[in-house]
mmCIF file of N, CA and C in Angstrom:
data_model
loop_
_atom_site.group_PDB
_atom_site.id
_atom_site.type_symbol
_atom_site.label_atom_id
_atom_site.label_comp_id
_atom_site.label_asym_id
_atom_site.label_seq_id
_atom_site.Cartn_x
_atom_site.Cartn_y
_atom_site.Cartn_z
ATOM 1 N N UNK A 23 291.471 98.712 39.189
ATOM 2 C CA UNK A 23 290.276 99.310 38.685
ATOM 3 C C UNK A 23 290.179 98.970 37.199
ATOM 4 N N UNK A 24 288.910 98.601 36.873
ATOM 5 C CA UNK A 24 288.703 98.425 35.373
ATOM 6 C C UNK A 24 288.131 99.460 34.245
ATOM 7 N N UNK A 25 289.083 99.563 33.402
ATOM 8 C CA UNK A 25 288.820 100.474 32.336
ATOM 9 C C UNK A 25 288.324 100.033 31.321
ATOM 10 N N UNK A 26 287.505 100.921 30.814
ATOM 11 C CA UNK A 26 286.832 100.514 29.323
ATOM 12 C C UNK A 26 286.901 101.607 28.460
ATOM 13 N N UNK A 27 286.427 101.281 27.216
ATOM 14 C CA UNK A 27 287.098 102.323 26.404
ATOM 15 C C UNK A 27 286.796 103.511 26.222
ATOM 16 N N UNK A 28 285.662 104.196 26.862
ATOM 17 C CA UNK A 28 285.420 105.516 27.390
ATOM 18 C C UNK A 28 286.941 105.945 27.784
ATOM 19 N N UNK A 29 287.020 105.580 28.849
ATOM 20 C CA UNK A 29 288.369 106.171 29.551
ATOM 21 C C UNK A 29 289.475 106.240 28.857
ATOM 22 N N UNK A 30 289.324 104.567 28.377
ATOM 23 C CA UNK A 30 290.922 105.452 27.452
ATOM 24 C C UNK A 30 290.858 106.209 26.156
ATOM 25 N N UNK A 31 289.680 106.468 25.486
ATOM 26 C CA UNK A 31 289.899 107.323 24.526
ATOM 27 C C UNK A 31 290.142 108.655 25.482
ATOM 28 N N UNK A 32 289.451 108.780 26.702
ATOM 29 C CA UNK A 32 289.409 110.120 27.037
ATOM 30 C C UNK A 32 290.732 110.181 27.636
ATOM 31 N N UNK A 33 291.755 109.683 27.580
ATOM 32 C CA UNK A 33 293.017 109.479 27.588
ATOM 33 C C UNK A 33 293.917 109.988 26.513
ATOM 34 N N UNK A 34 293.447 109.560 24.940
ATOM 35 C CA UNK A 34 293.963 109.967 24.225
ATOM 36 C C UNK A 34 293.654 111.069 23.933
ATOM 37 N N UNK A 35 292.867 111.478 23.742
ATOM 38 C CA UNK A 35 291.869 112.685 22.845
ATOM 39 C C UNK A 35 291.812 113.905 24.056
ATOM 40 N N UNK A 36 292.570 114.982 23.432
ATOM 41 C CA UNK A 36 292.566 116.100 24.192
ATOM 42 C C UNK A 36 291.287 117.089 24.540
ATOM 43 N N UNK A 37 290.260 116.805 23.558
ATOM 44 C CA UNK A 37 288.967 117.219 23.544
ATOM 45 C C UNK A 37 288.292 116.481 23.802
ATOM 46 N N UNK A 38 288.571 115.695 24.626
ATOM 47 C CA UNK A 38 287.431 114.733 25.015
ATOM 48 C C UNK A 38 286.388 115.352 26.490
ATOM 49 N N UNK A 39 285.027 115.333 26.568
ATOM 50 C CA UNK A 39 284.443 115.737 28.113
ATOM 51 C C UNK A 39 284.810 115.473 29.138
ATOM 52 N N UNK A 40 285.929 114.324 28.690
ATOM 53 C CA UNK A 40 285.919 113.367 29.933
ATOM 54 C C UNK A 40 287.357 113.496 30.394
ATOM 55 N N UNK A 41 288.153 113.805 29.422
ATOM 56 C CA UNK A 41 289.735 113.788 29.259
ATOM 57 C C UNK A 41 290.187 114.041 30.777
ATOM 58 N N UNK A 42 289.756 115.492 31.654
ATOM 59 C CA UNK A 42 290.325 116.014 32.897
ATOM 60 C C UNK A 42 289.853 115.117 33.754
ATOM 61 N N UNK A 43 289.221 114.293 34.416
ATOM 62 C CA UNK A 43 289.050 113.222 34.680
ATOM 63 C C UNK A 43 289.495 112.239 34.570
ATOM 64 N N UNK A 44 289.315 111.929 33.376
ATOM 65 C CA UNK A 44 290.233 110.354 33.483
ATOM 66 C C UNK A 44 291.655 110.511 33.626
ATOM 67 N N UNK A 45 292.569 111.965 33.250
ATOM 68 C CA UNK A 45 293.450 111.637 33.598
ATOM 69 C C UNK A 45 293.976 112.095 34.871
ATOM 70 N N UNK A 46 292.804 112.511 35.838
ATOM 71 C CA UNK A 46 293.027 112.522 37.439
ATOM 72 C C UNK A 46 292.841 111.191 38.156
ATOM 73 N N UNK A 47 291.752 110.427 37.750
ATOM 74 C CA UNK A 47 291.838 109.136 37.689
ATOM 75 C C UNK A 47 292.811 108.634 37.591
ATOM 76 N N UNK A 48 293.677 108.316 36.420
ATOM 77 C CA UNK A 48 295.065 107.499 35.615
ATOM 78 C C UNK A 48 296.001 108.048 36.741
ATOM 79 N N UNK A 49 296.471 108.877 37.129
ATOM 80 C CA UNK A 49 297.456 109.380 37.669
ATOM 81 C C UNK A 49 297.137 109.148 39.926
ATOM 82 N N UNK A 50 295.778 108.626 39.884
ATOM 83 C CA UNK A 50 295.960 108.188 41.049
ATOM 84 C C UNK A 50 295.570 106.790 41.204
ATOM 85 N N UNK A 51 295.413 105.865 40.260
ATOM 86 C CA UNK A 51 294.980 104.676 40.246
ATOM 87 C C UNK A 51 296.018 104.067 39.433
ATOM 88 N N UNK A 52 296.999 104.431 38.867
ATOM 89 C CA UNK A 52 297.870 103.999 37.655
ATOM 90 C C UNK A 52 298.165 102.645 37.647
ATOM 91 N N UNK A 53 298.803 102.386 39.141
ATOM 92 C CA UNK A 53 299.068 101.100 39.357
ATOM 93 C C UNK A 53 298.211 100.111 39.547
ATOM 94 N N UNK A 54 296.497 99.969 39.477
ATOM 95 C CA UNK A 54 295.442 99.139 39.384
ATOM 96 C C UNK A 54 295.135 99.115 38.248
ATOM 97 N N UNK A 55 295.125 99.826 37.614
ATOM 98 C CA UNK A 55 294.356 99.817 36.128
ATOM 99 C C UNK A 55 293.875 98.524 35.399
ATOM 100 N N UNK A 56 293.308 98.070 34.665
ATOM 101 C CA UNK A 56 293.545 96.852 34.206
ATOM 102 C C UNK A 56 292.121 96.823 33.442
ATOM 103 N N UNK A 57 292.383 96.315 31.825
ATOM 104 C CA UNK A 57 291.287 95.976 30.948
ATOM 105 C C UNK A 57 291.082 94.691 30.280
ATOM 106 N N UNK A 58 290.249 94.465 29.116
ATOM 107 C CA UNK A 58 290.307 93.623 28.676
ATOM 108 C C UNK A 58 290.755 93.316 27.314
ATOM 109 N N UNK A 59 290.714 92.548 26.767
ATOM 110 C CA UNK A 59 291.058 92.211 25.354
ATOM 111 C C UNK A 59 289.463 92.745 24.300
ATOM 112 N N UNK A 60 288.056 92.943 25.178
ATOM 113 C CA UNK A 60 287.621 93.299 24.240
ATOM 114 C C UNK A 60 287.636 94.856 24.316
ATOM 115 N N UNK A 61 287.575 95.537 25.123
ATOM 116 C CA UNK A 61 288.185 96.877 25.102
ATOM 117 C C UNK A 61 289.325 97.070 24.289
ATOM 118 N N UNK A 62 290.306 96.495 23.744
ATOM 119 C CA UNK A 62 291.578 97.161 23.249
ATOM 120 C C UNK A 62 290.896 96.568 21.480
ATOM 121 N N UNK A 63 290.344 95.878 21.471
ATOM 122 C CA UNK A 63 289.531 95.498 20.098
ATOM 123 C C UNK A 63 288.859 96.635 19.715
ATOM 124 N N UNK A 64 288.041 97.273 20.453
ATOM 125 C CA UNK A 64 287.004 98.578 20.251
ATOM 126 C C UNK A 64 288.089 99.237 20.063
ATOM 127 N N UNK A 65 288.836 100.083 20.731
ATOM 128 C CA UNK A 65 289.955 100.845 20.240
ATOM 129 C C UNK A 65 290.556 100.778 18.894
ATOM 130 N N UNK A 66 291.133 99.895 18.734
ATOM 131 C CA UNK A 66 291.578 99.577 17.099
ATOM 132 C C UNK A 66 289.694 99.642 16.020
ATOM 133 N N UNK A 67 288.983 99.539 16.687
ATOM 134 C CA UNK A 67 287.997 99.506 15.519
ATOM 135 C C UNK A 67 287.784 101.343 15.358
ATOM 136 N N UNK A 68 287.958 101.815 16.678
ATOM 137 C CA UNK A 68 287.734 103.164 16.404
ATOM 138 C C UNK A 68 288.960 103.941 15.878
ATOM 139 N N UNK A 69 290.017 103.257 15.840
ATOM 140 C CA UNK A 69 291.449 103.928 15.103
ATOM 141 C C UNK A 69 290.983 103.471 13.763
ATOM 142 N N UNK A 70 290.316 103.030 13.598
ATOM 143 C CA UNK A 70 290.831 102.779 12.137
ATOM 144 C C UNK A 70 289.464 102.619 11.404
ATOM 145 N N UNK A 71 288.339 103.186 12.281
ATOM 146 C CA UNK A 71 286.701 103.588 11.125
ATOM 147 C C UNK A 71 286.951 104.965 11.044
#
């Protein structure tokens, strides 16, 4: 399954809307997961604006 960076912030971020979800998601899909290189780019742009 493909993730984008919705999901994984709502991964990190304990206040996220989405957080209880995605990590019912993560925990039954764990082993499909799979993103891209421009998703993990957005991430670092949002760690660090």
């Amino acid at each position: 399954m493909y993730v984008e960076t919705d999901f994984l912030l709502a991964l990190i971020k304990d206040d996220d809307w989405f957080s209880d979800a995605a990590e019912t998601a993560y925990h039954e899909h764990r082993e499909s997961l799979w993103t891209s290189q421009f998703t993990l780019i957005e991430l670092l742009f949002v760690a660090y604006l």
